[in-house]
Amino acid sequence: MRRLFLNNVSVKEAEEEDGYRRTINGQNHLNLFNNRQQPKKKRKSRTAFTNHQIFELEKRFLYQKYLSPADRDEIASNLGLTNAQVITWFQNRRAKLKRDMEELKKDVESTKMLTAHKSFLENVQDLGLLKKKAMVNDEDCPKNLVISPEK
């Protein structure tokens, strides 16, 4: 029997380690799970903060973007939240601030572009008006005007 080797491990062993399906006695087996169901970890439901909690968290965020462990404990106990909830709220709020700042920066840049474009168009229109005035002035002037010296 011939075996292929990958990094000193046979293909058969690699398949078994990686959890590939293989047939034994006509049945498919997935080695990774050994035919037993693993219990799913129940996820905690989303926390609904009260208006008062949000107000206090936002107030603190205005002057302190990062909390020390002592500050975090204080806020959590005062607002009836866990440390993890306070940590998560501040992380999410910093991410929101970053997104808002990037959006504002893009808005400012696009406004600058629009302003530059608008002034460019105004300058082009002004040049067009100057050309028209110059053309009118050229036509008003006689072409064969000869100025003779005074006698």
C-alpha atoms as a PDB file:
ATOM      1  CA  MET A   1       0.000   0.000   0.000  1.00  0.00           C
ATOM      2  CA  ARG A   2       1.353   3.387  -1.016  1.00  0.00           C
ATOM      3  CA  ARG A   3       0.840   6.498   1.157  1.00  0.00           C
ATOM      4  CA  LEU A   4       1.427  10.171   0.397  1.00  0.00           C
ATOM      5  CA  PHE A   5       3.139  12.269   3.025  1.00  0.00           C
ATOM      6  CA  LEU A   6       2.625  15.953   3.800  1.00  0.00           C
ATOM      7  CA  ASN A   7       5.148  17.388   6.261  1.00  0.00           C
ATOM      8  CA  ASN A   8       5.953  13.897   7.598  1.00  0.00           C
ATOM      9  CA  VAL A   9       2.239  13.098   8.132  1.00  0.00           C
ATOM     10  CA  SER A  10       0.403  10.696   5.877  1.00  0.00           C
ATOM     11  CA  VAL A  11      -2.644  11.898   3.962  1.00  0.00           C
ATOM     12  CA  LYS A  12      -4.788   9.424   5.883  1.00  0.00           C
ATOM     13  CA  GLU A  13      -3.584  10.819   9.232  1.00  0.00           C
ATOM     14  CA  ALA A  14      -4.027  14.400   7.987  1.00  0.00           C
ATOM     15  CA  GLU A  15      -7.600  13.646   6.950  1.00  0.00           C
ATOM     16  CA  GLU A  16      -8.360  12.130  10.329  1.00  0.00           C
ATOM     17  CA  GLU A  17      -6.851  15.091  12.168  1.00  0.00           C
ATOM     18  CA  ASP A  18      -8.667  17.653  10.035  1.00  0.00           C
ATOM     19  CA  GLY A  19     -12.042  15.981  10.565  1.00  0.00           C
ATOM     20  CA  TYR A  20     -12.606  14.894   6.979  1.00  0.00           C
ATOM     21  CA  ARG A  21     -15.407  12.426   6.291  1.00  0.00           C
ATOM     22  CA  ARG A  22     -14.351   8.898   5.616  1.00  0.00           C
ATOM     23  CA  THR A  23     -16.299   5.716   5.069  1.00  0.00           C
ATOM     24  CA  ILE A  24     -16.103   2.866   7.598  1.00  0.00           C
ATOM     25  CA  ASN A  25     -18.326  -0.183   7.019  1.00  0.00           C
ATOM     26  CA  GLY A  26     -20.393   1.805   4.513  1.00  0.00           C
ATOM     27  CA  GLN A  27     -21.169   4.637   6.983  1.00  0.00           C
ATOM     28  CA  ASN A  28     -19.893   8.217   6.834  1.00  0.00           C
ATOM     29  CA  HIS A  29     -18.178   9.428   9.972  1.00  0.00           C
ATOM     30  CA  LEU A  30     -16.950  12.895  10.811  1.00  0.00           C
ATOM     31  CA  ASN A  31     -13.962  12.392  13.084  1.00  0.00           C
ATOM     32  CA  LEU A  32     -14.009  15.945  14.417  1.00  0.00           C
ATOM     33  CA  PHE A  33     -17.270  15.501  16.324  1.00  0.00           C
ATOM     34  CA  ASN A  34     -17.165  11.769  17.011  1.00  0.00           C
ATOM     35  CA  ASN A  35     -20.895  11.471  16.262  1.00  0.00           C
ATOM     36  CA  ARG A  36     -22.013  13.418  19.325  1.00  0.00           C
ATOM     37  CA  GLN A  37     -23.689  16.763  19.543  1.00  0.00           C
ATOM     38  CA  GLN A  38     -21.869  19.501  21.388  1.00  0.00           C
ATOM     39  CA  PRO A  39     -24.065  21.831  23.428  1.00  0.00           C
ATOM     40  CA  LYS A  40     -24.281  25.372  22.046  1.00  0.00           C
ATOM     41  CA  LYS A  41     -23.225  28.163  24.349  1.00  0.00           C
ATOM     42  CA  LYS A  42     -26.266  30.294  25.104  1.00  0.00           C
ATOM     43  CA  ARG A  43     -25.650  33.920  24.212  1.00  0.00           C
ATOM     44  CA  LYS A  44     -26.648  36.680  26.627  1.00  0.00           C
ATOM     45  CA  SER A  45     -29.480  38.847  25.362  1.00  0.00           C
ATOM     46  CA  ARG A  46     -28.867  42.443  24.368  1.00  0.00           C
ATOM     47  CA  THR A  47     -28.789  44.895  27.277  1.00  0.00           C
ATOM     48  CA  ALA A  48     -31.372  47.646  27.073  1.00  0.00           C
ATOM     49  CA  PHE A  49     -29.895  50.631  28.888  1.00  0.00           C
ATOM     50  CA  THR A  50     -32.234  53.090  30.571  1.00  0.00           C
ATOM     51  CA  ASN A  51     -32.236  56.755  29.553  1.00  0.00           C
ATOM     52  CA  HIS A  52     -30.595  57.633  32.874  1.00  0.00           C
ATOM     53  CA  GLN A  53     -27.791  55.087  32.339  1.00  0.00           C
ATOM     54  CA  ILE A  54     -27.155  56.343  28.802  1.00  0.00           C
ATOM     55  CA  PHE A  55     -27.162  59.961  29.995  1.00  0.00           C
ATOM     56  CA  GLU A  56     -24.589  59.220  32.728  1.00  0.00           C
ATOM     57  CA  LEU A  57     -22.405  57.130  30.411  1.00  0.00           C
ATOM     58  CA  GLU A  58     -22.481  59.799  27.684  1.00  0.00           C
ATOM     59  CA  LYS A  59     -21.736  62.526  30.238  1.00  0.00           C
ATOM     60  CA  ARG A  60     -18.665  60.630  31.436  1.00  0.00           C
ATOM     61  CA  PHE A  61     -17.587  59.855  27.854  1.00  0.00           C
ATOM     62  CA  LEU A  62     -17.479  63.575  27.011  1.00  0.00           C
ATOM     63  CA  TYR A  63     -14.405  64.129  29.156  1.00  0.00           C
ATOM     64  CA  GLN A  64     -13.040  60.603  29.624  1.00  0.00           C
ATOM     65  CA  LYS A  65     -12.798  58.248  26.632  1.00  0.00           C
ATOM     66  CA  TYR A  66     -10.950  55.515  28.560  1.00  0.00           C
ATOM     67  CA  LEU A  67     -11.761  54.381  32.108  1.00  0.00           C
ATOM     68  CA  SER A  68      -9.433  53.135  34.795  1.00  0.00           C
ATOM     69  CA  PRO A  69     -10.561  49.977  36.612  1.00  0.00           C
ATOM     70  CA  ALA A  70     -11.532  52.067  39.652  1.00  0.00           C
ATOM     71  CA  ASP A  71     -13.620  54.458  37.516  1.00  0.00           C
ATOM     72  CA  ARG A  72     -15.229  51.514  35.773  1.00  0.00           C
ATOM     73  CA  ASP A  73     -16.164  49.908  39.113  1.00  0.00           C
ATOM     74  CA  GLU A  74     -17.610  53.200  40.338  1.00  0.00           C
ATOM     75  CA  ILE A  75     -19.752  53.754  37.241  1.00  0.00           C
ATOM     76  CA  ALA A  76     -20.926  50.145  37.174  1.00  0.00           C
ATOM     77  CA  SER A  77     -22.025  50.203  40.809  1.00  0.00           C
ATOM     78  CA  ASN A  78     -23.662  53.647  40.533  1.00  0.00           C
ATOM     79  CA  LEU A  79     -25.660  52.671  37.450  1.00  0.00           C
ATOM     80  CA  GLY A  80     -26.454  49.078  38.378  1.00  0.00           C
ATOM     81  CA  LEU A  81     -24.416  47.605  35.519  1.00  0.00           C
ATOM     82  CA  THR A  82     -21.685  44.991  35.368  1.00  0.00           C
ATOM     83  CA  ASN A  83     -18.067  45.854  34.610  1.00  0.00           C
ATOM     84  CA  ALA A  84     -18.380  43.997  31.311  1.00  0.00           C
ATOM     85  CA  GLN A  85     -21.368  46.139  30.298  1.00  0.00           C
ATOM     86  CA  VAL A  86     -19.477  49.355  31.048  1.00  0.00           C
ATOM     87  CA  ILE A  87     -16.395  48.112  29.181  1.00  0.00           C
ATOM     88  CA  THR A  88     -18.497  47.119  26.169  1.00  0.00           C
ATOM     89  CA  TRP A  89     -20.455  50.382  26.168  1.00  0.00           C
ATOM     90  CA  PHE A  90     -17.246  52.460  26.144  1.00  0.00           C
ATOM     91  CA  GLN A  91     -15.687  50.298  23.404  1.00  0.00           C
ATOM     92  CA  ASN A  92     -18.783  50.650  21.252  1.00  0.00           C
ATOM     93  CA  ARG A  93     -18.978  54.385  21.931  1.00  0.00           C
ATOM     94  CA  ARG A  94     -15.324  54.906  20.925  1.00  0.00           C
ATOM     95  CA  ALA A  95     -15.974  52.947  17.711  1.00  0.00           C
ATOM     96  CA  LYS A  96     -19.046  55.101  17.015  1.00  0.00           C
ATOM     97  CA  LEU A  97     -17.014  58.272  17.607  1.00  0.00           C
ATOM     98  CA  LYS A  98     -14.362  57.048  15.172  1.00  0.00           C
ATOM     99  CA  ARG A  99     -17.001  56.278  12.514  1.00  0.00           C
ATOM    100  CA  ASP A 100     -18.641  59.679  13.015  1.00  0.00           C
ATOM    101  CA  MET A 101     -15.294  61.490  12.743  1.00  0.00           C
ATOM    102  CA  GLU A 102     -14.423  59.658   9.512  1.00  0.00           C
ATOM    103  CA  GLU A 103     -17.834  60.494   8.041  1.00  0.00           C
ATOM    104  CA  LEU A 104     -17.450  64.143   9.059  1.00  0.00           C
ATOM    105  CA  LYS A 105     -13.994  64.241   7.461  1.00  0.00           C
ATOM    106  CA  LYS A 106     -15.427  62.859   4.212  1.00  0.00           C
ATOM    107  CA  ASP A 107     -18.234  65.441   4.316  1.00  0.00           C
ATOM    108  CA  VAL A 108     -15.736  68.279   4.791  1.00  0.00           C
ATOM    109  CA  GLU A 109     -13.587  66.998   1.918  1.00  0.00           C
ATOM    110  CA  SER A 110     -16.584  66.687  -0.407  1.00  0.00           C
ATOM    111  CA  THR A 111     -17.726  70.198   0.582  1.00  0.00           C
ATOM    112  CA  LYS A 112     -14.257  71.535  -0.250  1.00  0.00           C
ATOM    113  CA  MET A 113     -14.427  69.796  -3.617  1.00  0.00           C
ATOM    114  CA  LEU A 114     -17.896  71.217  -4.326  1.00  0.00           C
ATOM    115  CA  THR A 115     -16.755  74.700  -3.326  1.00  0.00           C
ATOM    116  CA  ALA A 116     -13.658  74.446  -5.518  1.00  0.00           C
ATOM    117  CA  HIS A 117     -15.776  73.147  -8.407  1.00  0.00           C
ATOM    118  CA  LYS A 118     -18.297  75.956  -7.954  1.00  0.00           C
ATOM    119  CA  SER A 119     -15.617  78.666  -7.896  1.00  0.00           C
ATOM    120  CA  PHE A 120     -13.983  77.097 -10.948  1.00  0.00           C
ATOM    121  CA  LEU A 121     -17.301  77.232 -12.835  1.00  0.00           C
ATOM    122  CA  GLU A 122     -17.812  80.849 -11.745  1.00  0.00           C
ATOM    123  CA  ASN A 123     -14.330  81.731 -13.020  1.00  0.00           C
ATOM    124  CA  VAL A 124     -15.033  80.009 -16.331  1.00  0.00           C
ATOM    125  CA  GLN A 125     -18.292  81.949 -16.671  1.00  0.00           C
ATOM    126  CA  ASP A 126     -16.469  85.189 -15.812  1.00  0.00           C
ATOM    127  CA  LEU A 127     -13.914  84.418 -18.536  1.00  0.00           C
ATOM    128  CA  GLY A 128     -16.751  83.788 -20.973  1.00  0.00           C
ATOM    129  CA  LEU A 129     -18.277  87.185 -20.143  1.00  0.00           C
ATOM    130  CA  LEU A 130     -14.900  88.885 -20.577  1.00  0.00           C
ATOM    131  CA  LYS A 131     -14.480  87.264 -23.990  1.00  0.00           C
ATOM    132  CA  LYS A 132     -17.920  88.474 -25.045  1.00  0.00           C
ATOM    133  CA  LYS A 133     -17.131  92.010 -23.870  1.00  0.00           C
ATOM    134  CA  ALA A 134     -13.781  91.913 -25.643  1.00  0.00           C
ATOM    135  CA  MET A 135     -15.452  90.778 -28.855  1.00  0.00           C
ATOM    136  CA  VAL A 136     -18.002  93.572 -28.660  1.00  0.00           C
ATOM    137  CA  ASN A 137     -15.269  96.119 -28.051  1.00  0.00           C
ATOM    138  CA  ASP A 138     -13.231  94.834 -31.007  1.00  0.00           C
ATOM    139  CA  GLU A 139     -16.228  95.133 -33.332  1.00  0.00           C
ATOM    140  CA  ASP A 140     -17.009  98.642 -32.136  1.00  0.00           C
ATOM    141  CA  CYS A 141     -13.546  99.833 -33.098  1.00  0.00           C
ATOM    142  CA  PRO A 142     -12.942 100.767 -36.725  1.00  0.00           C
ATOM    143  CA  LYS A 143     -10.507  98.441 -38.451  1.00  0.00           C
ATOM    144  CA  ASN A 144      -8.926 100.888 -40.947  1.00  0.00           C
ATOM    145  CA  LEU A 145      -8.322 103.788 -38.634  1.00  0.00           C
ATOM    146  CA  VAL A 146      -5.255 105.755 -39.635  1.00  0.00           C
ATOM    147  CA  ILE A 147      -4.099 108.486 -37.346  1.00  0.00           C
ATOM    148  CA  SER A 148      -2.395 111.276 -39.235  1.00  0.00           C
ATOM    149  CA  PRO A 149      -0.049 113.748 -37.644  1.00  0.00           C
ATOM    150  CA  GLU A 150      -1.474 117.161 -36.788  1.00  0.00           C
ATOM    151  CA  LYS A 151      -0.884 120.037 -39.221  1.00  0.00           C
END
